[in-house]
Amino acid sequence: MAPYEEAKAGNRIEAGNEAEDAPSRGRKAARYAAPAVVIGLTVATIGLVPAFAGSGDPDLPKISAQELIEKIAASDVQQLSGTVKISTDLGLPDLGGLESGLLSGGLGGGSDDSGSAADPSAKLLELATGTHTVRVAVDGPDKQKLSLLEKAAEYSVIHNGDEVWAYDSASNEAYHATAPASESGKGEDKGEDKDRILPGDDASATPGQLAEEALKAVDDTTSVTVDGTAQVAGRDAYKLVITPKASGSTVGAISIAVDSKTGTPLKFTLTPASGGAAVVDVGFVDVDFGKPAASTFDFTPPKGTKVTEEGGTKASEDTDKAENKAGEDFAKDFDKEFGEDLKGLEGHEGAPDGLEDDGVKVIGEGWNSIAMFDSGMEGGVPSAESSPDAGAFGGFLDSFGDKASGDFGSGTVFKTRLINALMTDDGKLYVGAVTKDALVKAANAQQ
Amino acid sequence: MSQAEQAETEAAPPRTQKAPPRPNPLWTLSLFRSELAITFRRWRTLALLAVLAAVPIVVGIAVKIETSDGSSAAGGGPGGGGGGGGGPAFISQISNNGLFLVFTALAATLPFFLPMAIGVIAGDAIAGESSAGTLRYLLVAPAGRTRLLLTKYATTLTFCLVATLVVAISALTVGAFLFPLGDLMTISGTSISFAEGLGRALLIALVVAASLIGVAALGLFISTLTSSGIAAMATTVGLLITVQILDQIPQLSALQPYFFSHYWLSFADLMREPVYWDDLVKNLGIQALYAAVFGAAAWARFTTKDITA
């Protein structure tokens, strides 16, 4: 029959014959080599490509720390869009499903209206653990957008002119607020407010002066150096490393990668003194300094979307305040990418600044400052920095605490990889980014 | 009546006309065509497609009934703080725009219904012929084992595409029938026109179909291991379920990126503005990897095994 002849005549003949014959054992093994080779190649590719991609720091002219800070201060990047990866490992227990219950039941419990899934304050806590991908787009001081990418959903905060929208696509709910510059209590305009303040507003001082002052201000507590270069999001960057001089702080080093061309901070890494993985690692994975499309910032809730107006939550401003403080810390981290490190740094160093007016005493200075609360533990929100865990479920936390004792009596120490807190049995609370020993010492000194 | 006979009768005309020295590529095509015809004429295949088409209808009617009293689906639950924890992706938007039913239906069928259907077709591909006793006749025809395997795989992939499109078209029809259509909003909060939305829906359907390439290759490989069609189908579907369960266990997070189902839901990234490609690319890469590894393994097995039935 014709088909046979054809197949034999063709150059497929070998394969055909081979297949039809009972293959020898050796040939059989040879066939199985094919999938093995594919697997081998894949493993090699996965293993080797990152190794090659990571090598070779860019070759940039040497620069001093002061010059680099000048560069940051002089940066006038108004337009940018990109993707940011945020990894946080505070050493908190994995909140997992708890965090949503916590949000509606604990922190957000002030009023039922605040239960909107699109309420920005409800989302901040999610950033406290794990790895998240965030997209940012900035076009001048009036237009910003921040989107948290979730599984098959997205949470966006959009600031366009005097309107602020937050949209949660998973629940199809939106949150609307107007954005007067004076209103500072709301978590979502933190970044934007600062954005306005920073690069442009300090017109009185030149970047050079600013840098000098900033360095001088931190001189006795902190060392600031430029530690080589790195490649971040495909751009050449300098690495600015900030290390506390005194011991006792849990902060090992803060490293900021600064774009060599625009002076924009591209990556922020906080490594703990105890070593190990970074506590906070925020950095662009891709960045574009072009103008984002105008449509990016347009938001009109489609009909059927549940819109919560800002006014709905005003009644519970007090609880809001506590929440927003918790958020402030993270907002600060965000700020870093938006280009205002100096403020952020000072804020970090003097973290208790904002707390003083709440009847809080600050012990020590610089990195080792410890905030002391005397108000007693029942119901009190401990502090901005520890409230993601401590504020909401204090009783539950007892199971995580270690007992500590000293001249001050005895108490419980709650540890994370960055912030430690000591709650004494007589109701005093010491919180700081310091080691347990330093907390005990501070408590002893207070007796 | 085996495929071989059909293939030959169909292959005859072009050959008598041209009689080229090399194997006519049309020969492979006609084998492919007859395979397609046999696969899609089976009652089993039609029943699978009918089940797939029914999923969007059920989802659509359920959403319609739930929202007929004015409340919105999903988000309105007590507390609501967690944000639409229940239901497949996009379900809360369906009542505003019927096009979202396409996305919801694909998100609902992708984890289980679609791959299960593929598992049945792929598992049956070689083992089914074997257990029906038709495989040896197929091999009598001068197709060669390699080409027969390729044809079987191509048929399975065609079924992936058809099955996905059946879900998408059924969902679009039901969505247009029950809900309003119009401009829609991406999950990033920007608006796009209905035409662009349709384009994205088509793109999503293609990506979903491509997401099944890995399962198809796996099923084909298993199908070459046994001569029982039922065993091959059951093993493929069982593996599918196992992998889906393993994908939920946090302690295995180091392994999970290599599961064929790990990036399946990344098709939703096409609804972002701008589109977030990272996971989509990873998904397609994983599918290509599975196709290469299990395709090669299936080839190694099938071209060396003794055909006894």
XYZ file of C-alpha atoms in Angstrom, chain B residues 48-296:
249
model
C -17.918 16.966 29.832
C -18.456 20.045 27.701
C -22.081 20.218 28.789
C -21.049 20.171 32.442
C -18.534 22.928 31.778
C -21.154 25.009 29.997
C -23.523 24.559 32.905
C -21.145 26.076 35.484
C -21.547 29.706 34.319
C -25.307 29.221 34.099
C -25.459 28.059 37.696
C -23.154 30.850 38.920
C -25.091 33.452 36.940
C -28.475 32.380 38.253
C -27.168 32.153 41.807
C -25.769 35.676 41.677
C -28.963 36.940 40.066
C -31.116 35.448 42.810
C -28.835 36.654 45.572
C -28.675 40.217 44.274
C -32.313 40.535 43.270
C -33.095 42.008 46.681
C -30.649 44.816 46.125
C -27.671 43.628 48.110
C -24.371 42.994 46.397
C -22.844 39.572 46.263
C -19.971 38.566 48.518
C -18.874 41.847 50.123
C -22.013 42.343 52.208
C -21.286 39.634 54.736
C -21.174 40.353 58.464
C -18.202 42.494 59.361
C -17.014 42.651 55.794
C -13.600 43.625 57.103
C -11.820 40.711 55.487
C -13.001 41.834 52.103
C -14.817 39.326 49.940
C -13.260 36.227 51.369
C -15.958 34.001 49.928
C -16.606 32.930 46.380
C -14.385 32.890 43.338
C -12.592 35.992 42.100
C -14.602 38.806 40.536
C -17.921 37.462 41.797
C -18.851 40.731 43.473
C -18.730 42.615 40.179
C -20.989 40.323 38.168
C -24.227 42.036 39.026
C -22.888 45.320 37.643
C -21.425 43.915 34.467
C -22.198 40.598 32.872
C -18.732 40.398 31.344
C -17.359 39.648 34.776
C -19.255 36.376 34.693
C -16.691 35.208 32.127
C -13.850 35.853 34.571
C -15.728 34.368 37.500
C -16.699 31.282 35.539
C -13.111 30.722 34.437
C -11.857 31.279 37.973
C -14.441 28.812 39.248
C -13.747 26.083 36.702
C -9.971 26.411 36.411
C -9.059 24.815 39.726
C -11.069 21.664 39.169
C -13.639 21.228 36.395
C -11.424 22.186 33.482
C -8.337 20.172 34.463
C -10.544 17.231 35.374
C -12.026 17.233 31.896
C -8.513 17.488 30.437
C -7.399 14.649 32.675
C -10.161 12.444 31.315
C -9.316 13.211 27.693
C -5.542 13.033 28.130
C -5.645 9.935 30.302
C -7.766 8.196 27.757
C -5.580 9.193 24.813
C -3.233 6.198 24.665
C -4.468 3.948 27.452
C -8.024 4.119 26.103
C -6.899 2.845 22.706
C -4.884 0.236 24.468
C -7.760 -1.071 26.547
C -10.121 -0.979 23.589
C -7.613 -3.045 21.657
C -7.293 -0.487 18.865
C -3.798 0.742 19.590
C -2.023 -1.980 17.618
C -4.160 -1.247 14.582
C -3.299 2.409 14.857
C 0.343 1.477 14.851
C -0.047 -0.705 11.821
C -0.713 2.451 9.878
C 2.578 4.065 8.925
C 2.183 7.008 11.206
C 4.945 5.978 13.542
C 4.615 6.125 17.268
C 6.099 9.585 17.614
C 3.628 11.070 15.231
C 0.721 9.266 16.808
C 1.757 10.634 20.191
C 2.054 14.150 18.816
C -1.365 13.841 17.259
C -2.841 12.662 20.526
C -1.247 15.567 22.350
C -2.449 18.067 19.758
C -5.963 16.672 20.100
C -5.819 17.048 23.861
C -4.591 20.643 23.553
C -7.384 21.405 21.122
C -9.785 20.069 23.701
C -8.206 22.420 26.296
C -8.942 25.366 24.060
C -12.439 24.232 23.136
C -13.353 23.491 26.751
C -12.144 26.923 27.882
C -13.987 28.666 25.085
C -17.148 26.731 25.897
C -16.983 28.055 29.458
C -16.220 31.594 28.285
C -18.912 31.745 25.613
C -21.519 30.168 27.848
C -20.620 32.708 30.557
C -20.779 35.618 28.139
C -24.181 34.522 26.875
C -25.587 34.053 30.366
C -23.986 37.318 31.509
C -25.469 39.264 28.622
C -28.839 37.670 29.267
C -29.052 38.237 33.027
C -26.975 41.337 33.686
C -26.202 44.665 32.053
C -23.148 44.955 29.828
C -21.052 48.046 29.322
C -17.784 49.733 30.152
C -16.039 47.979 32.957
C -13.482 48.696 35.588
C -10.196 46.872 35.910
C -9.291 45.650 39.356
C -6.809 48.532 39.529
C -9.730 50.937 39.483
C -9.345 52.321 35.959
C -12.076 52.163 33.358
C -11.825 50.384 30.035
C -14.313 50.192 27.199
C -16.496 47.160 26.666
C -14.622 46.277 23.467
C -11.322 46.263 25.311
C -12.960 44.256 28.055
C -14.013 41.664 25.490
C -10.465 41.603 24.150
C -9.131 40.978 27.617
C -11.716 38.268 28.162
C -10.513 36.520 25.031
C -6.902 36.891 26.136
C -7.810 35.472 29.532
C -9.528 32.510 27.905
C -6.381 31.836 25.889
C -4.196 32.070 28.986
C -6.523 29.726 30.870
C -6.366 27.267 27.983
C -2.578 27.539 28.008
C -2.586 26.927 31.771
C -3.867 23.442 31.062
C -0.928 22.457 28.867
C 0.921 21.023 31.860
C -1.952 18.823 33.007
C -2.453 17.625 29.443
C 1.203 16.549 29.156
C 1.075 14.880 32.563
C -2.095 13.012 31.620
C -0.611 11.872 28.343
C 2.467 10.533 30.100
C 0.366 8.604 32.600
C -1.679 7.338 29.711
C 1.400 5.727 28.187
C 2.215 3.949 31.444
C -0.840 1.763 31.682
C -3.140 -0.066 29.358
C -6.233 0.723 31.361
C -7.999 3.914 30.336
C -9.848 4.237 33.623
C -6.641 3.862 35.640
C -4.946 6.599 33.626
C -7.869 9.001 34.053
C -8.178 8.297 37.756
C -4.449 8.742 38.307
C -4.375 12.045 36.442
C -7.351 13.459 38.296
C -5.992 12.108 41.585
C -2.652 13.797 40.984
C -4.459 16.993 40.143
C -6.302 16.958 43.450
C -3.157 16.039 45.377
C -1.171 18.886 43.869
C -3.968 21.336 44.596
C -4.001 20.243 48.227
C -0.211 20.404 48.535
C -0.364 23.897 47.079
C -2.339 24.983 50.141
C 0.159 23.778 52.722
C 2.361 26.676 53.838
C 5.242 24.451 54.923
C 5.770 23.424 51.302
C 6.153 26.968 50.069
C 9.623 26.212 48.679
C 8.201 23.578 46.350
C 4.998 25.275 45.397
C 6.330 27.481 42.592
C 7.036 24.280 40.676
C 3.487 22.917 40.888
C 1.684 23.174 37.599
C -1.323 24.709 39.303
C 0.530 27.262 41.404
C 0.183 30.240 39.065
C -3.159 29.315 37.559
C -5.012 32.238 39.050
C -2.474 34.638 37.572
C -4.807 35.069 34.612
C -6.533 37.649 36.791
C -3.415 39.807 36.423
C -4.588 40.546 32.907
C -7.332 42.600 34.506
C -4.847 44.930 36.150
C -3.897 48.216 34.594
C -1.099 48.102 33.547
C -1.044 44.332 33.208
C 1.231 42.638 35.733
C 3.169 40.123 33.673
C 5.481 38.467 36.213
C 3.201 35.665 37.325
C 1.679 35.209 33.894
C 5.113 34.609 32.438
C 5.960 32.239 35.275
C 2.732 30.350 34.656
C 3.416 29.913 30.955
C 7.010 28.948 31.738
C 5.861 26.241 34.145
C 3.401 24.903 31.588
C 6.117 24.787 28.930
C 8.391 22.992 31.386
C 5.765 20.362 32.172
C 5.029 19.920 28.496
C 8.741 19.414 27.780
C 9.460 17.065 30.674
C 6.354 14.898 30.530
C 6.126 15.120 26.765
C 9.667 13.755 26.536
